Coordinates of C-alpha atoms in Angstrom, one line a residue:
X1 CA 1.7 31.1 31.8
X2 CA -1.8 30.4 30.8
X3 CA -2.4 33.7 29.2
X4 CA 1.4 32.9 27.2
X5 CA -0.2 29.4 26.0
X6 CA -3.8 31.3 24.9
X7 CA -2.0 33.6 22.8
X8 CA 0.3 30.7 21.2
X9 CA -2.8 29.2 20.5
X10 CA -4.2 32.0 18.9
X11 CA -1.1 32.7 17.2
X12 CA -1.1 29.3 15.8
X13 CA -5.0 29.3 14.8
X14 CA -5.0 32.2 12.9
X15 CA -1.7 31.1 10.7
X16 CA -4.2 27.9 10.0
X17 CA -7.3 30.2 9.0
X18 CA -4.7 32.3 6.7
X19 CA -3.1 29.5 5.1
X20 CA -6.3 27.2 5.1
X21 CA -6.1 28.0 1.0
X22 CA -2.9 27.8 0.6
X23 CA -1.9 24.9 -1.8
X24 CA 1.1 23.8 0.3
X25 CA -0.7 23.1 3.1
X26 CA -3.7 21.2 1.2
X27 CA -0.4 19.3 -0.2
X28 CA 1.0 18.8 3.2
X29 CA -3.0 16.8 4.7
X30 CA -2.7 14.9 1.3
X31 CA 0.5 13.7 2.3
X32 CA 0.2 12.6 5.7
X33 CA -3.4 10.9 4.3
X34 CA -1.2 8.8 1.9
X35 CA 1.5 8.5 4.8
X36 CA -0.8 7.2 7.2
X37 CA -2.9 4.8 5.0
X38 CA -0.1 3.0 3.3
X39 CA 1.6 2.3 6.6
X40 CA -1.4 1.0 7.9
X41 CA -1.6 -1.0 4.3
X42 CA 2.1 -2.1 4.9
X43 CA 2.7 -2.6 8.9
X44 CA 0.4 -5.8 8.7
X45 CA 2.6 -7.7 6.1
X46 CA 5.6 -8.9 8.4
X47 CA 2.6 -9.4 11.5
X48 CA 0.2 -11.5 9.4
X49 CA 1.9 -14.1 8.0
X50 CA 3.7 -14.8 11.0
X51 CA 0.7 -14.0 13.7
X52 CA -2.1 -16.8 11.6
X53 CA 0.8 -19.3 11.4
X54 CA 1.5 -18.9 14.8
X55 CA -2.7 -19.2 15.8
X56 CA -2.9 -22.0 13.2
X57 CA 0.5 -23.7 14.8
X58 CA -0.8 -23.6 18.7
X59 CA -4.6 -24.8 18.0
X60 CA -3.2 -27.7 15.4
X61 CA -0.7 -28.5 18.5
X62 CA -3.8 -28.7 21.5
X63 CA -5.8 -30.6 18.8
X64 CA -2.8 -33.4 18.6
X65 CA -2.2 -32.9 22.1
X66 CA -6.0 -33.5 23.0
X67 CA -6.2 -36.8 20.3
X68 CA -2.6 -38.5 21.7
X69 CA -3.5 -38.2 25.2
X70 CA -6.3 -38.9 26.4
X71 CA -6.9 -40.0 30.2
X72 CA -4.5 -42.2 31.3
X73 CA -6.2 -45.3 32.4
X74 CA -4.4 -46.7 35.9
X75 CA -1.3 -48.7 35.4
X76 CA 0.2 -46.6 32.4
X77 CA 3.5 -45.3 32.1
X78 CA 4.1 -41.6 31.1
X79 CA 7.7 -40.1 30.2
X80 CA 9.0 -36.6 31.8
X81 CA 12.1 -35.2 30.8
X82 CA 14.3 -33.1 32.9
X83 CA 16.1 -30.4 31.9
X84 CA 18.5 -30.1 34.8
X85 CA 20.4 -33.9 34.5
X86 CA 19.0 -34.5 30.6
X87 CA 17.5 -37.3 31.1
X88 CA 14.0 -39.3 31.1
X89 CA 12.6 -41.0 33.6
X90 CA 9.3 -43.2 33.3
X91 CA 5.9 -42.1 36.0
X92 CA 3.4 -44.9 36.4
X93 CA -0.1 -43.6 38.1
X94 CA -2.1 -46.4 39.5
X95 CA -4.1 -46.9 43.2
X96 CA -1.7 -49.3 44.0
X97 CA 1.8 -48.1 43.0
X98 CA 3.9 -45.0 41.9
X99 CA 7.1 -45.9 40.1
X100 CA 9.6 -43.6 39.0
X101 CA 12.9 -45.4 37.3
X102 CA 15.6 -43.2 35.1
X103 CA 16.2 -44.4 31.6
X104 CA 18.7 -43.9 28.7
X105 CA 19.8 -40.1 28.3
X106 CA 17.6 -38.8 26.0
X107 CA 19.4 -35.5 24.9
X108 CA 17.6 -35.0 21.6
X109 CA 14.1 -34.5 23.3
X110 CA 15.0 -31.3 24.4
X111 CA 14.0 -28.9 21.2
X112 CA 15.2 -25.2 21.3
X113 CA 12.2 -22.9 21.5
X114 CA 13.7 -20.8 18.1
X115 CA 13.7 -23.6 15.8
X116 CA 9.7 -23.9 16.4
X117 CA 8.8 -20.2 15.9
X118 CA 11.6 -18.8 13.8
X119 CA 12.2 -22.1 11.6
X120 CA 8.7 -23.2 10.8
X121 CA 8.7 -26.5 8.3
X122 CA 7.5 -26.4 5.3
X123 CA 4.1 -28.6 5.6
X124 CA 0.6 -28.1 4.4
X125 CA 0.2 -26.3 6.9
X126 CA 2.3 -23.4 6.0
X127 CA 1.3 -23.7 2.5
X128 CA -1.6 -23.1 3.3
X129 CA -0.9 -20.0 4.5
X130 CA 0.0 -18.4 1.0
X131 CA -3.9 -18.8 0.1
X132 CA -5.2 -17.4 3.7
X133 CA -2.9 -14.6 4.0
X134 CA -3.0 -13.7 0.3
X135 CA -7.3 -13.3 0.4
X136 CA -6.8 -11.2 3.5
X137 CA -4.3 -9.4 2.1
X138 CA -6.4 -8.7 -1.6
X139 CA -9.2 -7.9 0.4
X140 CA -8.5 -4.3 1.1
X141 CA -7.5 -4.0 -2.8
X142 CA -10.9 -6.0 -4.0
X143 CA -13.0 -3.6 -1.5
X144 CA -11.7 -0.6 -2.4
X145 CA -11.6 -1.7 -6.2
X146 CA -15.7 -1.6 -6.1
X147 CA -15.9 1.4 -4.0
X148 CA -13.7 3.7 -6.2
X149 CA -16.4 4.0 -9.3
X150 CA -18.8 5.5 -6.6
X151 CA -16.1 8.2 -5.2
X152 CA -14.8 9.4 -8.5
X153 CA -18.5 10.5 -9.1
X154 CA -19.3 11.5 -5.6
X155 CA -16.5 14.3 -5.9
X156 CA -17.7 16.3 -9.0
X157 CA -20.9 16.1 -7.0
X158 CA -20.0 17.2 -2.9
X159 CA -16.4 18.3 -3.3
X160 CA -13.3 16.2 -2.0
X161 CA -13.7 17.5 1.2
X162 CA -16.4 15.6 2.5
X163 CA -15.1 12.1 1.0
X164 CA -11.6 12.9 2.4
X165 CA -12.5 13.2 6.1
X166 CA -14.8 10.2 5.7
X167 CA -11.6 8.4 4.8
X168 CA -10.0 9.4 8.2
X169 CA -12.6 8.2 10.0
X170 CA -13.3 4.6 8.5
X171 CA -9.5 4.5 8.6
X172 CA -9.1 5.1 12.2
X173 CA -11.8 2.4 13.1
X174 CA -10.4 -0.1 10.8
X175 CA -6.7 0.6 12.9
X176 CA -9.0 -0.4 16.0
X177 CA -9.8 -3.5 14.9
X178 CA -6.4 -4.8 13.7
X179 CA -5.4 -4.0 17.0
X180 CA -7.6 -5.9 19.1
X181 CA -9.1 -8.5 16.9
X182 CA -7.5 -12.1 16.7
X183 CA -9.5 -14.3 14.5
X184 CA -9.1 -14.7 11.0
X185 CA -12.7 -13.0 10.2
X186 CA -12.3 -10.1 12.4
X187 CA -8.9 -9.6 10.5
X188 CA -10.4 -10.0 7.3
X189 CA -13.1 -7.6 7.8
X190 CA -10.7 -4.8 9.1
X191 CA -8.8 -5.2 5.8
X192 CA -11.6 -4.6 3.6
X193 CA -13.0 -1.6 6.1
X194 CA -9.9 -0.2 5.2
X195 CA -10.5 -0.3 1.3
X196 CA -13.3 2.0 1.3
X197 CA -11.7 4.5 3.8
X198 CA -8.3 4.5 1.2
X199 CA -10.6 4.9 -1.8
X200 CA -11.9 7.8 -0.3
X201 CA -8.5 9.0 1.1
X202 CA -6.7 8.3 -1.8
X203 CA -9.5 9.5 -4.5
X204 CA -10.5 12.7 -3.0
X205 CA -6.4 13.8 -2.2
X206 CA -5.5 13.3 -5.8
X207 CA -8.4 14.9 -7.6
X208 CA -7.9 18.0 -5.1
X209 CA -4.5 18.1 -6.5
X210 CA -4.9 18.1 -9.3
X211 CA -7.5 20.4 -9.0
X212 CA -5.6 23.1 -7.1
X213 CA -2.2 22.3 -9.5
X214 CA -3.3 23.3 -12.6
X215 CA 0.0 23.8 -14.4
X216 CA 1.3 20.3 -15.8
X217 CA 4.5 20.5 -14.4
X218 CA 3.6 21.6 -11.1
X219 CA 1.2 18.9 -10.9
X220 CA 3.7 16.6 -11.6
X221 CA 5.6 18.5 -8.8
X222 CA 3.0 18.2 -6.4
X223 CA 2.0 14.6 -7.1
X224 CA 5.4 13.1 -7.1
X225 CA 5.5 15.2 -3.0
X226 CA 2.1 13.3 -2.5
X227 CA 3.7 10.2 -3.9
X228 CA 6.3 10.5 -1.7
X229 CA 4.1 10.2 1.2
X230 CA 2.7 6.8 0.2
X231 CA 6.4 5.8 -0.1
X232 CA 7.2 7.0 3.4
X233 CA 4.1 4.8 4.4
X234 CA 5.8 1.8 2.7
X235 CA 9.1 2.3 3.9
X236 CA 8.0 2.6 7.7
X237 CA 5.2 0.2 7.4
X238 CA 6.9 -3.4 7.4
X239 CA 10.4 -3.0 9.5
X240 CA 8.1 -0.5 12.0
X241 CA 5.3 -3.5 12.2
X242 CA 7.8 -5.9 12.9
X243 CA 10.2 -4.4 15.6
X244 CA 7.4 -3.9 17.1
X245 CA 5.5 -7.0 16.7
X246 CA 8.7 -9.0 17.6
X247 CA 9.6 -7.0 20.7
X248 CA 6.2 -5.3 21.7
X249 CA 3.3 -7.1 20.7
X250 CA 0.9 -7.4 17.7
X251 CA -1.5 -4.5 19.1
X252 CA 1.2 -1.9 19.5
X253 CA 1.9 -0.8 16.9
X254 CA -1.8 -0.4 15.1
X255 CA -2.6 1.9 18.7
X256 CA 0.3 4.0 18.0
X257 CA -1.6 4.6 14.0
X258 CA -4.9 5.5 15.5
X259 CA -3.6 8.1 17.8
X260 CA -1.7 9.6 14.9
X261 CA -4.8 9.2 12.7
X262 CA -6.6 11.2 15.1
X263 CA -4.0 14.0 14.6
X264 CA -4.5 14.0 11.1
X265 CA -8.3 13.9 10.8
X266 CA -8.1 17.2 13.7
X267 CA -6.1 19.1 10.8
X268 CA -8.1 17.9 8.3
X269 CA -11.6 19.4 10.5
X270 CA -9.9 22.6 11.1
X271 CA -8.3 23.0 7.2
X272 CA -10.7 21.5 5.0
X273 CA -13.8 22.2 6.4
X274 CA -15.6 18.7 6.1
X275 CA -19.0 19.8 6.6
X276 CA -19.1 22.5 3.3
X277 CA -20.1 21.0 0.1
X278 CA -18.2 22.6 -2.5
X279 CA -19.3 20.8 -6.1
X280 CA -17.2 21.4 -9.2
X281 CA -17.7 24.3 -11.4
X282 CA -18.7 22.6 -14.3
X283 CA -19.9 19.2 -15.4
X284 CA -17.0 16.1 -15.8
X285 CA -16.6 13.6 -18.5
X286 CA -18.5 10.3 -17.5
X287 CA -16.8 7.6 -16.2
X288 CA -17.2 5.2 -18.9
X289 CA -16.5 7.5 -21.2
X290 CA -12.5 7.7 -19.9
X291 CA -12.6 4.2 -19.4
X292 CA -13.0 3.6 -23.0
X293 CA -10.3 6.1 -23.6
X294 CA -7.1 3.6 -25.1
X295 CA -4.6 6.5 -24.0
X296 CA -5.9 6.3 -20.0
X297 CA -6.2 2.7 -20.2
X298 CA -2.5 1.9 -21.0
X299 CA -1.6 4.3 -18.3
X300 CA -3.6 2.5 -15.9
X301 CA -2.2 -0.7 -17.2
X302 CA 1.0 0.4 -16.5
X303 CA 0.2 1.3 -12.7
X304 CA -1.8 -1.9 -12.1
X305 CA 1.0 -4.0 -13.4
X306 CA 4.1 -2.2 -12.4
X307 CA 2.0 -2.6 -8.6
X308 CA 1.3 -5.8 -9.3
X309 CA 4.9 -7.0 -9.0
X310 CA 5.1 -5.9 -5.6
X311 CA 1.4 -6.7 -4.5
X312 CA 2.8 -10.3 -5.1
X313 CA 5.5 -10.2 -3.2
X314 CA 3.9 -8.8 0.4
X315 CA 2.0 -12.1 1.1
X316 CA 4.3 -14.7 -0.5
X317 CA 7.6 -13.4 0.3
X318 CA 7.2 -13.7 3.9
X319 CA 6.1 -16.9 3.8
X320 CA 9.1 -18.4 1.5
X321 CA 11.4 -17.1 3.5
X322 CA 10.3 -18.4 6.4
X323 CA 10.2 -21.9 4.2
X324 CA 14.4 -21.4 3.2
X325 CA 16.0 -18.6 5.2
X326 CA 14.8 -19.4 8.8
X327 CA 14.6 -15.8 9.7
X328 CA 13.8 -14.4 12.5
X329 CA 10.4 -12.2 12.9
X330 CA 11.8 -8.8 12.5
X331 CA 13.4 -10.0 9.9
X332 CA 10.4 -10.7 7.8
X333 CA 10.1 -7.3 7.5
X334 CA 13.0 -5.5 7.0
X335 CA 13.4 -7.5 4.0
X336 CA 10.7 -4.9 2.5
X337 CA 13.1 -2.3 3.5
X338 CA 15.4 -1.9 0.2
X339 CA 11.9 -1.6 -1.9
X340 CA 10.8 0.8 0.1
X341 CA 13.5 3.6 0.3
X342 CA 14.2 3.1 -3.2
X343 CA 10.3 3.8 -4.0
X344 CA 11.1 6.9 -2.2
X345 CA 13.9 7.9 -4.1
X346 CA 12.1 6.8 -7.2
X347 CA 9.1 8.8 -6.6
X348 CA 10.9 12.0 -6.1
X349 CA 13.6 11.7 -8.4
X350 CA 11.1 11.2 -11.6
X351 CA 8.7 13.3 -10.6
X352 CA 10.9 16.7 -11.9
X353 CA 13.1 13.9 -14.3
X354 CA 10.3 12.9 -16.0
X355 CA 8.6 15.6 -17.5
X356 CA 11.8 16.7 -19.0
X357 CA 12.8 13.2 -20.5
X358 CA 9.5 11.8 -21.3
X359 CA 6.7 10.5 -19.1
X360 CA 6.1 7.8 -21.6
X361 CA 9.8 6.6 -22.0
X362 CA 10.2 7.3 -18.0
X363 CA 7.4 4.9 -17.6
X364 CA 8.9 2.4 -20.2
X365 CA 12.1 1.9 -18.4
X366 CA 10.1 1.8 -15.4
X367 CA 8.3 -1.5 -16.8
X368 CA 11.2 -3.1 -17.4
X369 CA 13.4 -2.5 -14.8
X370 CA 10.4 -4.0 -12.6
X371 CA 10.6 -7.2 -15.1
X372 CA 14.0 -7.6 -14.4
X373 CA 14.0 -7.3 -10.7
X374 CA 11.2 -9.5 -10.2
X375 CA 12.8 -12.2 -12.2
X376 CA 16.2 -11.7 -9.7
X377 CA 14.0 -12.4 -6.6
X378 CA 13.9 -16.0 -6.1
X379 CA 17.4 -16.0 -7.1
X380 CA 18.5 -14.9 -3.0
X381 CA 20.2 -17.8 -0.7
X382 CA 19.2 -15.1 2.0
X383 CA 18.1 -12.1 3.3
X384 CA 20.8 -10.1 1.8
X385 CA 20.5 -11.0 -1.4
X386 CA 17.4 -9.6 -1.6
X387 CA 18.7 -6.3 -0.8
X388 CA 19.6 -5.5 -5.1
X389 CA 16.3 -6.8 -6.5
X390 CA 13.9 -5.5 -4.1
X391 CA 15.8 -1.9 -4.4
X392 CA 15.6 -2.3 -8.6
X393 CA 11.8 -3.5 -8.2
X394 CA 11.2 -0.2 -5.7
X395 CA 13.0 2.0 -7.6
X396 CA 11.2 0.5 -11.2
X397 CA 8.1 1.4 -9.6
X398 CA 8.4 4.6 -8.2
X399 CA 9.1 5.8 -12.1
X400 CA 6.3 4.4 -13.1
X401 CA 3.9 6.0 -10.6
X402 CA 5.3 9.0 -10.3
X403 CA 5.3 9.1 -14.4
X404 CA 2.1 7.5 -15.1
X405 CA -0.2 9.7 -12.0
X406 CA 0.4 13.3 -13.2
X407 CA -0.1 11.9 -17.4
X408 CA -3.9 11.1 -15.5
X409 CA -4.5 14.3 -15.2
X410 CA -3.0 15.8 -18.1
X411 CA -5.0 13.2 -20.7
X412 CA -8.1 14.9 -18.8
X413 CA -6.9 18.0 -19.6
X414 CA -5.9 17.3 -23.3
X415 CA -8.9 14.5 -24.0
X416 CA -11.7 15.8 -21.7
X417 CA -13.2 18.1 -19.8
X418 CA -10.8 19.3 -16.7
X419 CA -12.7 17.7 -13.6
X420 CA -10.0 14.7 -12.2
X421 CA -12.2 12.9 -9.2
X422 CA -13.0 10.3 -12.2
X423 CA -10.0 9.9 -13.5
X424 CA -8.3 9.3 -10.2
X425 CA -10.7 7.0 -9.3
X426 CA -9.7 5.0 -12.7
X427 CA -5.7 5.5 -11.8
X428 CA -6.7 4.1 -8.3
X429 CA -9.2 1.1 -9.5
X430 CA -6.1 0.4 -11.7
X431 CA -3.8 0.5 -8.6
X432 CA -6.4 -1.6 -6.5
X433 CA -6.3 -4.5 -9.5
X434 CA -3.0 -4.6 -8.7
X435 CA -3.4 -5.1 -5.3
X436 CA -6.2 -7.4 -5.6
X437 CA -5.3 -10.1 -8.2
X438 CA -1.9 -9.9 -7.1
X439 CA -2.0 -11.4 -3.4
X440 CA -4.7 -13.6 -4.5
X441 CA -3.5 -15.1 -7.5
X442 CA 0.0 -14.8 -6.4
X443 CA -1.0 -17.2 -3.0
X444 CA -2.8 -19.7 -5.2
X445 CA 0.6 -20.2 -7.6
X446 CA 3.0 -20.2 -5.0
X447 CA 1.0 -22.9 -3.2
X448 CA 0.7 -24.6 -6.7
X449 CA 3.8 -24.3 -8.7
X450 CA 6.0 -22.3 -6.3
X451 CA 7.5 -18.8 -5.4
X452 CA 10.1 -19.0 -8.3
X453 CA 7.4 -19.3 -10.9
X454 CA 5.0 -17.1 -9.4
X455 CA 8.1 -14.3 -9.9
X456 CA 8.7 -15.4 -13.2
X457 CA 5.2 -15.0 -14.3
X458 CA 4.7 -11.3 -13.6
X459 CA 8.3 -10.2 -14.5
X460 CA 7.8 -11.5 -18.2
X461 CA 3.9 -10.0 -17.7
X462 CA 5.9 -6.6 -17.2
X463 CA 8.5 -7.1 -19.7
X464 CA 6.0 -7.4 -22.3
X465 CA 3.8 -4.4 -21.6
X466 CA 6.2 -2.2 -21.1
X467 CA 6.6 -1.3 -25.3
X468 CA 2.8 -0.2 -24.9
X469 CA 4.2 3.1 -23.0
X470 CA 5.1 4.0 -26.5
X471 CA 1.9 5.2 -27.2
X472 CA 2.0 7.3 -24.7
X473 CA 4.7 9.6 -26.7
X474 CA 2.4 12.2 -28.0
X475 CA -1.3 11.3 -27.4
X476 CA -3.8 13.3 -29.7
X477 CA -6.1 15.9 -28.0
X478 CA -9.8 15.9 -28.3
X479 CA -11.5 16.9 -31.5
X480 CA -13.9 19.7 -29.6
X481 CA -10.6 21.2 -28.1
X482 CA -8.4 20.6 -31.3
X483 CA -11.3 23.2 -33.0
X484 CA -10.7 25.6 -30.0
X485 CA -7.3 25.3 -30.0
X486 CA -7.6 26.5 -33.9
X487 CA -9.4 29.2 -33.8
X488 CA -8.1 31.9 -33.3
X489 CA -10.6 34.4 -31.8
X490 CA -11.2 32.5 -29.2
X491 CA -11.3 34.4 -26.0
X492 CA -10.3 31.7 -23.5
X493 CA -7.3 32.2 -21.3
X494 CA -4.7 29.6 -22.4
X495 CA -1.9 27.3 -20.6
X496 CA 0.9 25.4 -22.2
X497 CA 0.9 21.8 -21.5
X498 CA 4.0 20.2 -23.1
X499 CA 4.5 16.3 -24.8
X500 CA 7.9 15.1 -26.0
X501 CA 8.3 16.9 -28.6
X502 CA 5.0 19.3 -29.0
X503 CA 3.1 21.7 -27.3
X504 CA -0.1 22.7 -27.1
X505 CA -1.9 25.6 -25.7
X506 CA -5.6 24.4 -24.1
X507 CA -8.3 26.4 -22.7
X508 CA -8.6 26.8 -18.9
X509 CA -12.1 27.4 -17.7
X510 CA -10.3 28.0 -14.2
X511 CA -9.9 31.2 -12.4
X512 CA -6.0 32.3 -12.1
X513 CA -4.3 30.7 -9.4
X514 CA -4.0 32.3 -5.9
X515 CA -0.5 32.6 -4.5
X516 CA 1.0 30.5 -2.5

């Protein structure tokens, strides 16, 4: 038997070292990355909200407790009430006497333990909440929003090998301390450990992507697959967190993440090779200098907006249903569920669709269809009917991403020099405003002016950019490559890369690509 499991193993081993190049497989780590750190992004929004109101809740209660009784002097009177007849009868303590006399039913005394945890009132107190849970939640975002311009660079320099397994590992101890922490600080810091390790998860998968993808329609391909992994994160995250929040425990279901991160960072130690530093073949267009580019900016635009939508909804959401619905825990989210599987659907429907109809009108309807859903939102009497708008705002956004990531690359490929760890990092900056000035904003209005409003305010923000996708249509290449493109003794292999409506045939400095 043990000689039947060494030769499994070695089986098994050397399929790994012959497919360790293989471009399906590179797809496959990037896809459990993205699967892993979006569910770790997602699994907290049903526990959150309802784990700080329930801190806040019991250490308000000991504090009123501990101020309306204080020791009894002798002679007072205190009331008990007894569950078993209903009624209330009156204790006096003193040296010299003990009375105990029954008194008028008191039937309404008797509070059912679900209307204080599932049915919370909406006070200050909860309130209050929108602003605490929406920092912590646009913490992550804000983190890994100043830790992206570093990793863009870093991978033209030391591969995305390197910043990839790096993003396992902060991951896995930021899953550690969600699990075991239970103050508000230890929470928040957790949250924005986890922003550098998804800038360097997220950063160093797409670039290698794109790097490895060449061909502008595979990419597309390969991205929306990748794509698809972040929505599998979202669409476990929030009804996984709070099954098993409601019936397990808050540490649960982060323990169950880290062991499965530590599956994934083993893959990625055997496949990728961490410890090699493999720098690109040739130098990349600076930062700033596709920063500045108006064609990359409204694609970025479009992400960070379309994401905004929903980045607004994960803290407040929650909390305003708990406010008008009365729902119970699990409840809080599963709501998330319709978003979810429609970004799924979304993500892997357009990403064939919408090279053949039009990135930039994909992304257009995309915009919005997100304005439109958003607005529907505060329109639900209850949980089911938020089932339609939180499908049309998943679905809205899955065309946009999976529309707007691929068009990253090709700009770089059409406008710059082909090196994408810098024009990821701008696609993912772009993603993180989203996240970050959407749960903190979006807390601050709803405690303000309300939930409805807040809604209203980025739907009609969407609406309105959405025409800017236009541009988009047929963006001019560079100058330098126009002049290669022209003349015609040029020696450079070619490759096709296709617009609505024109093609043109660009120089690839590349070698050919391997087979799969």
């Amino acid at each position: 038997m043990g000689l039947f499991d060494a030769l499994r193993d070695f089986s098994l081993l050397t399929w790994l070292r012959e497919e360790r190049q293989s471009r399906r497989l590179i797809l496959f780590i990037v896809f459990i990355a993205l699967l892993l750190d979006n569910m770790l992004l997602t699994v907290v929004v049903p526990i959150i909200p309802s784990y700080l109101y329930t801190v806040d809740d019991e250490a308000a209660q000991v504090v009123r407790n501990h101020s309306m009784s204080p020791l009894s002097p002798s002679g007072t009177f205190q009331s008990i009430v007894s569950l078993y007849d209903n009624t209330t009868r009156l204790t006096g303590f003193s040296p010299q006497m003990s009375t105990a006399g029954p008194m008028t039913p008191a039937p309404t005394s008797v509070i059912p333990p679900q209307n204080r945890s599932d049915c919370p009132k909406a006070d200050d107190q909860l309130l209050n909440e929108n602003v605490k849970v929406g920092l912590l939640f646009a913490s992550k975002a804000t983190v890994q929003l100043i830790t992206n311009p570093f990793i863009g660079p870093l991978t033209n320099r030391i591969g995305y090998q390197i910043p990839m397994f790096a993003g396992f590992c902060i991951m896995f101890v930021s899953t550690l301390m969600f699990a075991f922490s239970s103050s508000y600080t230890l929470l928040f810091l957790a949250r924005s450990l986890q922003g550098v390790g998804s800038s360097c998860s997220s950063v160093a998968g797409m670039g290698m992507l794109a790097s490895v993808y060449t061909d502008d329609e595979e990419r597309g391909n390969a991205i929306g697959i990748a794509l698809g992994g972040l929505a599998m994160g979202v669409l476990v995250g929030p009804p996984f967190g709070s099954v098993m929040y409601e019936f397990v425990g808050k540490t649960a279901p982060f323990l169950i993440l880290a062991v499965l991160a530590v599956l994934d960072g083993a893959l990625q130690l055997f496949v990728l090779q961490p410890s090699k530093v493999e720098p690109e073949n040739q130098k990349g267009t600076a930062l700033f200098t596709l920063m500045k580019d108006p064609y990359i900016l409204i694609a970025a635009g479009s992400i960070c907006f379309a994401n905004m939508a929903i980045a607004m909804l994960e803290p407040a959401l929650p909390i305003w249903m708990m406010e008008t619905m009365c729902p119970r825990k699990w409840q809080l989210g599963v709501a998330f569920v319709p978003a979810s599987i429609s970004y799924l659907i979304g993500t892997n429907i357009f990403a064939v669709l919408a090279n053949k109809m039009g990135r930039w009108l994909c992304s257009l309807i995309g915009m919005l269809l997100v304005g439109i859903s958003i607005l529907c939102v505060p329109l639900a009497k209850d949980i089911y009917g938020l089932i339609v708008p939180n499908f049309g705002v998943g679905f809205a956004i899955g065309m946009v991403d999976s529309s707007m990531m691929p068009i990253m690359g090709y700009l770089v490929d059409l406008r710059h020099v082909s090196v994408y760890g810098s024009v990821y990092a701008i696609a993912d900056v772009a993603f993180c405003m989203g996240f970050a000035l959407g749960p903190s904003a979006g807390g601050a209005i709803a405690r303000s002016i309300g939930f409805p409003w807040l809604m209203t305010i980025i739907g009609i923000i969407d609406i309105l950019f959405a025409p800017l996708c236009f541009f988009l249509r047929n963006p001019p290449a560079n100058e330098e490559k126009m002049a290669i493109l022209m003349d015609s003794n040029c020696s450079m292999k070619t490759r096709s890369y296709s617009t609505q409506g024109s093609s043109y045939q660009m120089g690839d400095d590349f070698d050919p690509e391997s087979p799969e």
